[in-house]
Rosetta silent file (secondary structure, phi, psi, omega in degrees, C-alpha in Angstrom):
SEQUENCE: MSIPRPADLAPPRRLRERDDRQAPSPRFSYAKVSASWLDIDKGTLEREDKSSRDQGARDALPHPYASKEGAKAAADAMGDEWGRFTGQGLFQKVGDPSAVAEALVKCTGFGTPIDETEWEAVTVTHDIIPDAGWTTTIETQVKS
SCORE:     score description
SCORE:     0.000 S_00000001
   1 L     0.000  127.960  179.489  196.984  -45.679   72.418 S_00000001
   2 L  -101.968  147.689  179.082  195.884  -42.192   73.355 S_00000001
   3 L   -91.094  126.091 -179.251  192.726  -41.347   75.236 S_00000001
   4 L   -68.421  144.392  175.683  190.601  -38.746   73.435 S_00000001
   5 L   -73.917  152.972  177.590  189.849  -35.512   75.268 S_00000001
   6 H   -55.875  -35.175 -178.756  186.174  -34.738   76.004 S_00000001
   7 H   -66.015  -29.611  179.141  186.403  -31.770   73.623 S_00000001
   8 H   -72.250  -25.686 -178.270  187.415  -34.109   70.766 S_00000001
   9 H   -89.414  -22.684 -174.954  184.288  -36.204   71.282 S_00000001
  10 L   -81.319  137.691  173.276  181.835  -33.327   71.666 S_00000001
  11 L   -70.368  160.422  178.833  180.108  -31.853   68.635 S_00000001
  12 L   -58.294  137.600  175.161  180.488  -28.077   68.213 S_00000001
  13 E   -72.686  132.963  177.152  178.281  -26.104   70.596 S_00000001
  14 E  -101.886  118.631  179.048  175.737  -24.041   68.688 S_00000001
  15 E  -116.421  126.327  179.270  175.110  -20.659   70.256 S_00000001
  16 E  -102.977  164.860 -176.895  172.425  -18.367   68.896 S_00000001
  17 H   -55.677  -35.635 -177.658  172.035  -14.666   69.495 S_00000001
  18 H   -75.946  -12.089  179.995  169.263  -15.242   72.017 S_00000001
  19 H   -78.367  -16.711 -167.831  171.500  -17.584   74.076 S_00000001
  20 L   -96.222  153.372  169.020  173.946  -14.940   75.114 S_00000001
  21 L   -95.388  -35.805  177.846  174.140  -12.497   77.937 S_00000001
  22 E  -138.240  128.627 -177.107  177.065  -10.706   76.280 S_00000001
  23 E   -73.583  151.771  174.176  177.965  -11.058   72.610 S_00000001
  24 E   -64.326  148.303 -178.319  181.463  -11.995   71.495 S_00000001
  25 E  -132.232  126.233  174.862  183.527   -9.001   70.491 S_00000001
  26 E   -62.407  139.924  178.846  186.471   -8.885   68.125 S_00000001
  27 L   -87.036  152.687  179.791  189.491   -7.361   69.843 S_00000001
  28 L   -65.843  136.630  179.616  191.278   -4.366   68.489 S_00000001
  29 L  -100.861  144.312  179.687  194.392   -5.309   66.521 S_00000001
  30 E  -112.601  135.904  177.096  197.712   -3.550   66.885 S_00000001
  31 E   -85.326  -25.308 -177.005  200.257   -3.177   64.106 S_00000001
  32 E  -148.315  137.126  173.753  203.039   -2.218   66.496 S_00000001
  33 E  -118.928  131.884 -179.426  203.750   -2.639   70.200 S_00000001
  34 E  -125.444  147.168  175.875  206.491   -0.536   71.774 S_00000001
  35 E  -131.118  138.426 -178.776  208.272   -0.621   75.128 S_00000001
  36 E   -99.448  158.546  176.386  210.627    2.064   76.386 S_00000001
  37 E  -145.004  153.099 -176.860  213.877    1.716   78.310 S_00000001
  38 E   -90.814  116.902  174.611  216.186    4.202   80.006 S_00000001
  39 E   -87.150  104.869 -175.113  219.522    4.729   78.259 S_00000001
  40 L   -66.389  -35.590 -179.192  221.717    5.824   81.171 S_00000001
  41 L   -63.702  -42.208 -179.088  224.590    6.968   78.923 S_00000001
  42 L   -90.676  -21.213 -176.836  222.390    9.400   76.960 S_00000001
  43 L    72.875   29.214 -178.424  219.912   10.124   79.753 S_00000001
  44 E  -129.101  160.412  172.015  216.961    9.532   77.424 S_00000001
  45 E   -86.301  126.357  176.051  214.111    7.089   77.027 S_00000001
  46 E  -107.025  167.966 -174.716  214.625    4.866   73.994 S_00000001
  47 E  -131.583  139.238  172.538  212.014    2.621   72.409 S_00000001
  48 E  -113.951  136.575 -176.307  211.929   -0.984   71.196 S_00000001
  49 E  -117.966  149.895  169.856  209.161   -2.030   68.793 S_00000001
  50 E  -122.821  117.243 -178.291  207.475   -5.271   67.828 S_00000001
  51 E  -103.859  151.747  175.656  205.689   -5.013   64.464 S_00000001
  52 L  -121.326  173.915  178.632  203.078   -7.339   63.005 S_00000001
  53 L   -78.564  -17.757 -177.524  201.750   -7.922   59.522 S_00000001
  54 L   -71.946  159.410  172.194  198.367   -6.520   60.505 S_00000001
  55 L  -102.339  136.818 -179.449  197.321   -2.963   59.979 S_00000001
  56 L   174.147 -163.597 -176.193  196.145   -1.135   63.032 S_00000001
  57 E   -84.294 -176.129 -179.113  197.068    1.211   65.807 S_00000001
  58 E  -111.740  139.391  176.369  200.105    1.296   68.053 S_00000001
  59 E  -114.007  127.672  177.952  200.204    0.032   71.648 S_00000001
  60 E  -112.983  124.904  177.902  202.796    1.504   74.030 S_00000001
  61 L   -68.830  141.014 -166.676  203.559   -0.316   77.270 S_00000001
  62 L   -74.169  -26.245 -172.828  203.164    2.124   80.177 S_00000001
  63 L  -115.323  139.742  177.475  206.364    1.645   82.196 S_00000001
  64 L   -72.071  151.248  179.461  210.008    1.957   81.093 S_00000001
  65 E  -102.310  162.127 -174.911  212.285   -1.064   81.441 S_00000001
  66 L   -74.812  -24.814 -176.846  215.775   -1.145   82.925 S_00000001
  67 L  -141.566  165.513  177.313  217.494   -2.383   79.777 S_00000001
  68 H   -63.016  -40.849 -179.209  217.128   -2.604   76.028 S_00000001
  69 H   -64.002  -41.171  178.303  216.840   -6.394   76.286 S_00000001
  70 H   -63.994  -41.704  179.067  214.044   -6.146   78.865 S_00000001
  71 H   -65.776  -41.178  179.973  212.099   -3.676   76.720 S_00000001
  72 H   -64.926  -43.289  179.445  212.521   -5.840   73.612 S_00000001
  73 H   -62.788  -41.268  179.735  211.368   -8.965   75.476 S_00000001
  74 H   -66.202  -43.135  179.198  208.307   -7.128   76.856 S_00000001
  75 H   -64.784  -41.760  178.280  207.354   -5.714   73.437 S_00000001
  76 H   -62.735  -44.474 -178.842  207.787   -9.142   71.812 S_00000001
  77 H   -63.723  -44.741 -179.223  205.676  -10.855   74.485 S_00000001
  78 H   -68.808  -38.878  177.165  202.847   -8.314   74.271 S_00000001
  79 H   -62.249  -41.010  177.441  202.931   -8.336   70.460 S_00000001
  80 H   -65.150  -39.874  179.193  202.681  -12.126   70.453 S_00000001
  81 H   -65.198  -43.867  178.227  199.779  -11.999   72.918 S_00000001
  82 H   -62.417  -34.254  179.800  197.885   -9.436   70.816 S_00000001
  83 H   -70.508  -31.745 -178.537  198.456  -11.642   67.768 S_00000001
  84 H   -76.463  -44.701 -172.240  197.050  -14.747   69.460 S_00000001
  85 L  -103.577  104.335 -178.023  193.889  -13.331   70.979 S_00000001
  86 L  -112.797    4.435  178.184  191.746  -11.527   68.472 S_00000001
  87 E  -174.223  153.161  177.645  188.329  -12.062   70.009 S_00000001
  88 E  -153.472  160.711 -179.421  186.522  -13.262   73.088 S_00000001
  89 E  -158.492  165.446  179.181  182.975  -13.749   74.282 S_00000001
  90 E  -137.853  126.044  179.725  180.777  -14.840   77.159 S_00000001
  91 E  -122.958  139.340  171.592  177.518  -16.769   76.806 S_00000001
  92 E  -126.721  126.310 -176.090  175.075  -17.782   79.491 S_00000001
  93 E  -140.646  174.645  175.173  172.339  -20.214   78.519 S_00000001
  94 E   -57.660  145.134 -175.869  169.990  -22.832   79.892 S_00000001
  95 L   -45.520  132.002 -178.515  171.950  -25.747   81.361 S_00000001
  96 L  -133.129  100.862 -175.153  173.735  -27.830   78.723 S_00000001
  97 L   -66.166  -19.520 -177.567  175.409  -31.002   80.070 S_00000001
  98 L   -88.721   -3.111  179.430  177.328  -31.629   76.853 S_00000001
  99 L   -75.411  124.849  179.430  179.191  -28.280   76.933 S_00000001
 100 L  -134.660  154.795  177.318  182.895  -28.836   77.703 S_00000001
 101 L   -65.756  151.953  179.532  186.015  -26.685   77.605 S_00000001
 102 L    74.488    0.926  177.742  188.185  -26.782   74.443 S_00000001
 103 L   -81.067  156.065  175.789  185.195  -27.715   72.262 S_00000001
 104 E   -71.573  148.335  178.704  184.402  -25.767   69.120 S_00000001
 105 E  -125.629  127.902  178.842  181.646  -23.153   69.380 S_00000001
 106 E  -108.712  116.418  178.877  179.503  -22.143   66.385 S_00000001
 107 E   -94.900  139.179  175.418  177.819  -18.734   66.703 S_00000001
 108 E  -135.696  142.940  176.295  174.775  -17.867   64.606 S_00000001
 109 L    90.664    5.676 -178.861  172.737  -14.696   64.332 S_00000001
 110 L   -98.366  -10.140 -176.696  175.456  -12.237   65.414 S_00000001
 111 L   112.593  161.886 -172.156  176.457  -11.044   61.947 S_00000001
 112 H   -54.370  -51.690 -175.164  179.034  -12.069   59.376 S_00000001
 113 H   -61.040  -39.127 -177.394  182.333  -11.357   61.183 S_00000001
 114 H   -79.974  -42.168 -178.823  181.308  -13.213   64.337 S_00000001
 115 H   -64.139  -31.888 -176.768  179.319  -16.010   62.683 S_00000001
 116 L   -88.354   -5.843 -178.944  182.197  -16.881   60.318 S_00000001
 117 L   -82.540  143.684  175.252  184.874  -16.942   63.042 S_00000001
 118 L   -86.875  113.906 -178.403  186.034  -20.256   64.522 S_00000001
 119 E  -104.203  154.073  179.008  185.452  -19.992   68.270 S_00000001
 120 E  -132.258  137.756  177.234  186.698  -22.302   71.018 S_00000001
 121 E   -74.499  121.342  179.037  185.290  -22.768   74.534 S_00000001
 122 E   -90.657  -48.271 -179.842  187.958  -21.711   77.017 S_00000001
 123 E  -134.112  134.087  175.470  185.987  -22.121   80.238 S_00000001
 124 E  -123.911  124.334 -179.233  182.643  -23.826   80.806 S_00000001
 125 E  -121.441  128.218  177.055  180.886  -23.355   84.148 S_00000001
 126 E  -106.299  122.548 -179.157  177.727  -25.205   85.167 S_00000001
 127 E  -119.462  134.231  173.071  175.742  -23.519   87.969 S_00000001
 128 E  -110.145  117.275 -179.232  172.719  -24.871   89.813 S_00000001
 129 E  -112.623  118.349 -172.039  170.723  -22.094   91.424 S_00000001
 130 L   -50.141  -45.439 -176.457  167.881  -23.419   93.632 S_00000001
 131 L   -87.966  -20.735 -174.005  165.266  -20.825   92.656 S_00000001
 132 L  -104.736  -22.903 -178.304  166.413  -20.148   89.090 S_00000001
 133 E   106.841 -155.325 -173.540  167.450  -23.561   87.765 S_00000001
 134 E  -109.224  131.339  177.490  170.547  -24.706   85.948 S_00000001
 135 E  -127.299  152.811  174.776  172.694  -22.445   83.771 S_00000001
 136 E  -120.686  128.831  176.581  175.792  -22.988   81.678 S_00000001
 137 E  -111.413  126.649 -178.218  178.288  -20.177   81.135 S_00000001
 138 E  -119.546  118.793  173.559  180.688  -20.538   78.209 S_00000001
 139 E   -96.548  130.826 -176.033  183.692  -18.237   77.818 S_00000001
 140 E  -121.992  161.177  169.307  185.059  -18.282   74.275 S_00000001
 141 E  -146.620  163.764  178.764  188.018  -17.007   72.307 S_00000001
 142 E   -63.387  134.785 -178.647  189.020  -17.187   68.677 S_00000001
 143 L   -64.425  129.479 -178.557  190.461  -20.609   67.938 S_00000001
 144 L   -90.781    0.000    0.000  194.230  -20.387   67.677 S_00000001
């Protein structure tokens, strides 16, 4: 018998445009990530690429690696990370005791691309401020 996580029991959090301090923003997508490495035999910088199915710009990692394998591993890791995280957001609202991490978040009033995206609460922070009251801060990312 498995014990359900709090996020599995919680209904999706509904966040409206007026609830946020900062709106969620889709992240820029990259079609190719490249990492360079120093070829000692030729005395030149060579490049290893990681391509995705998406269309977009190219991201080049800033520092050269010692070997071809190191550059390939770095390009693969960064390409995978860019593929996983395509959006993030931060909401601050009046205290909400039912908000928990890993729960689904439904955005409304931000426009079609954001409203139609499946968001997930990554971090939920509850703050009690003596003079201001209770606030809940929800950090979100696109559900993977």
